[in-house]
Short mmCIF file of C-alpha atoms in Angstrom, two decimals:
data_model
loop_
_atom_site.label_atom_id
_atom_site.label_comp_id
_atom_site.label_asym_id
_atom_site.label_seq_id
_atom_site.Cartn_x
_atom_site.Cartn_y
_atom_site.Cartn_z
CA MET A 1 12.15 -17.81 -28.99
CA ALA A 2 15.59 -16.57 -28.16
CA ARG A 3 17.93 -18.91 -26.36
CA GLN A 4 19.31 -17.35 -23.18
CA GLN A 5 22.80 -17.95 -21.86
CA ILE A 6 24.32 -17.26 -18.46
CA ARG A 7 28.06 -17.59 -17.88
CA ILE A 8 29.57 -17.17 -14.44
CA ASN A 9 33.26 -17.51 -13.63
CA GLN A 10 34.14 -17.55 -9.94
CA SER A 11 37.40 -18.26 -8.15
CA PHE A 12 37.53 -19.86 -4.69
CA ASN A 13 40.47 -19.98 -2.30
CA ALA A 14 39.72 -23.61 -1.45
CA PRO A 15 40.54 -27.07 -2.84
CA ILE A 16 38.44 -28.38 -5.74
CA GLU A 17 36.99 -31.20 -3.64
CA THR A 18 35.65 -28.70 -1.08
CA VAL A 19 34.03 -26.44 -3.66
CA PHE A 20 32.79 -29.32 -5.82
CA THR A 21 31.08 -30.93 -2.84
CA ALA A 22 29.57 -27.61 -1.70
CA LEU A 23 28.02 -26.99 -5.12
CA THR A 24 27.04 -30.48 -6.28
CA ASP A 25 25.48 -31.83 -3.08
CA HIS A 26 21.82 -30.98 -3.63
CA HIS A 27 21.01 -30.14 0.01
CA ASN A 28 24.13 -28.04 0.47
CA PHE A 29 23.58 -26.24 -2.85
CA GLY A 30 20.21 -25.13 -1.49
CA ARG A 31 21.95 -23.56 1.50
CA VAL A 32 24.51 -21.87 -0.76
CA VAL A 33 21.88 -20.29 -3.02
CA ASN A 34 19.37 -19.76 -0.20
CA ALA A 35 16.67 -21.85 -1.85
CA LYS A 36 14.56 -24.80 -0.80
CA ILE A 37 16.20 -27.71 -2.61
CA GLN A 38 15.75 -31.37 -1.77
CA ARG A 39 17.02 -34.50 -3.43
CA ILE A 40 13.96 -36.57 -4.30
CA LYS A 41 15.75 -39.40 -6.11
CA ASP A 42 19.19 -40.77 -5.35
CA SER A 43 21.61 -41.70 -8.11
CA ASP A 44 22.34 -45.39 -8.56
CA SER A 45 26.05 -44.50 -8.67
CA ASP A 46 28.49 -44.25 -5.77
CA ASN A 47 27.46 -40.63 -5.15
CA VAL A 48 23.77 -40.05 -4.30
CA ASN A 49 23.99 -36.69 -6.13
CA GLY A 50 25.42 -38.28 -9.31
CA VAL A 51 23.91 -39.16 -12.68
CA GLY A 52 20.19 -39.83 -12.45
CA SER A 53 19.66 -38.05 -9.15
CA ILE A 54 16.78 -35.59 -9.12
CA ARG A 55 16.43 -32.45 -7.01
CA ARG A 56 13.25 -30.48 -6.44
CA ILE A 57 13.64 -26.72 -6.24
CA THR A 58 10.86 -24.69 -4.64
CA PRO A 59 11.52 -21.00 -5.38
CA LEU A 60 8.05 -19.89 -4.28
CA PRO A 61 5.36 -21.46 -2.12
CA PHE A 62 3.21 -23.84 -4.17
CA SER A 63 5.67 -23.68 -7.09
CA HIS A 64 8.48 -26.08 -7.88
CA PHE A 65 10.48 -27.68 -10.65
CA GLU A 66 12.84 -30.63 -10.88
CA GLU A 67 16.38 -30.96 -12.19
CA THR A 68 18.02 -34.25 -13.17
CA VAL A 69 21.79 -34.74 -13.14
CA ILE A 70 22.93 -35.94 -16.57
CA THR A 71 26.74 -35.82 -16.16
CA PHE A 72 28.79 -36.23 -12.99
CA GLU A 73 32.58 -36.50 -12.93
CA ALA A 74 33.77 -36.12 -9.33
CA GLY A 75 35.93 -33.06 -8.81
CA ARG A 76 35.53 -31.91 -12.41
CA LEU A 77 32.06 -31.63 -13.92
CA MET A 78 28.35 -31.72 -13.21
CA GLU A 79 25.60 -31.13 -15.76
CA TYR A 80 21.86 -31.11 -15.19
CA LYS A 81 18.64 -30.40 -17.04
CA ILE A 82 15.18 -29.38 -15.97
CA SER A 83 13.07 -32.48 -16.16
CA LYS A 84 9.71 -31.28 -14.81
CA GLY A 85 7.69 -28.13 -14.23
CA SER A 86 9.38 -24.91 -15.31
CA PRO A 87 8.70 -21.71 -17.29
CA VAL A 88 11.72 -22.61 -19.44
CA LYS A 89 12.52 -25.38 -21.91
CA ASN A 90 15.73 -26.84 -23.30
CA HIS A 91 17.41 -25.95 -20.02
CA LYS A 92 20.89 -27.21 -19.25
CA GLY A 93 23.25 -26.25 -16.44
CA ARG A 94 26.97 -27.03 -16.51
CA MET A 95 29.48 -26.59 -13.68
CA GLU A 96 33.13 -27.14 -14.60
CA PHE A 97 35.83 -27.05 -11.94
CA PHE A 98 39.54 -26.36 -12.55
CA GLU A 99 42.58 -25.83 -10.34
CA VAL A 100 44.42 -22.60 -11.16
CA ASN A 101 47.41 -21.53 -9.05
CA GLY A 102 46.19 -23.47 -6.02
CA LYS A 103 42.66 -22.09 -6.23
CA THR A 104 39.45 -23.56 -7.60
CA GLN A 105 38.01 -21.94 -10.70
CA LEU A 106 34.34 -22.56 -11.44
CA ASN A 107 32.93 -22.00 -14.91
CA TYR A 108 29.14 -22.18 -14.56
CA SER A 109 26.93 -22.01 -17.66
CA VAL A 110 23.16 -22.12 -17.90
CA TYR A 111 21.26 -22.27 -21.19
CA PHE A 112 17.49 -22.16 -21.67
CA GLU A 113 14.61 -20.98 -23.82
CA PRO A 114 11.54 -19.33 -22.28
CA LYS A 115 8.22 -21.08 -22.86
CA ILE A 116 6.53 -17.68 -23.08
CA PRO A 117 7.93 -15.33 -25.74
CA PHE A 118 9.70 -12.17 -24.59
CA LEU A 119 10.29 -13.37 -21.02
CA GLY A 120 13.85 -14.55 -21.71
CA LYS A 121 15.71 -11.51 -20.39
CA LEU A 122 13.51 -11.29 -17.29
CA LEU A 123 14.01 -14.97 -16.48
CA LYS A 124 17.74 -14.67 -17.16
CA GLY A 125 18.02 -11.91 -14.56
CA LEU A 126 15.93 -13.85 -12.04
CA ILE A 127 18.30 -16.81 -12.40
CA GLU A 128 21.62 -15.02 -12.83
CA ARG A 129 21.59 -12.35 -10.09
CA PRO A 130 21.04 -14.68 -7.12
CA LEU A 131 23.53 -17.23 -8.50
CA VAL A 132 26.28 -14.61 -8.90
CA LYS A 133 25.61 -13.20 -5.43
CA SER A 134 25.55 -16.64 -3.78
CA LEU A 135 28.77 -17.80 -5.45
CA LYS A 136 30.56 -14.59 -4.45
CA THR A 137 29.37 -15.05 -0.87
CA LEU A 138 30.64 -18.62 -0.85
CA ALA A 139 34.00 -17.48 -2.27
CA VAL A 140 34.35 -14.85 0.49
CA SER A 141 33.63 -17.51 3.13
CA TYR A 142 36.80 -19.35 2.04
CA GLY A 143 38.93 -16.24 2.68
#
């Protein structure tokens, strides 16, 4: 099965802390991407959305999957993996944040393999299009 890769680079006219919080807080991320997302397990760290926290994503009624945060460096990096219930395997998401000329640069990568052969490109589009659109909308909201 072919490994799929999504790479999104988006610039925001806002401080890193603002963008980092908007995209790594599980409840707020749901609002950004217009999806039902709820944190179902808090991290044991200082940030409830940090390492070990789990969010449930419900893209369709009666369908959900869970993501677990595996790396969390405030203002710089968040990585997560799907830990339960998904049509993909070996999934990893990585959000890296950088300051460039007073703006925040996000480098967002998602890697996965489909569980069902030949669905990789379809699943990639279903994941990538709404993410790109949502991140652009968020960037516009910062002016």
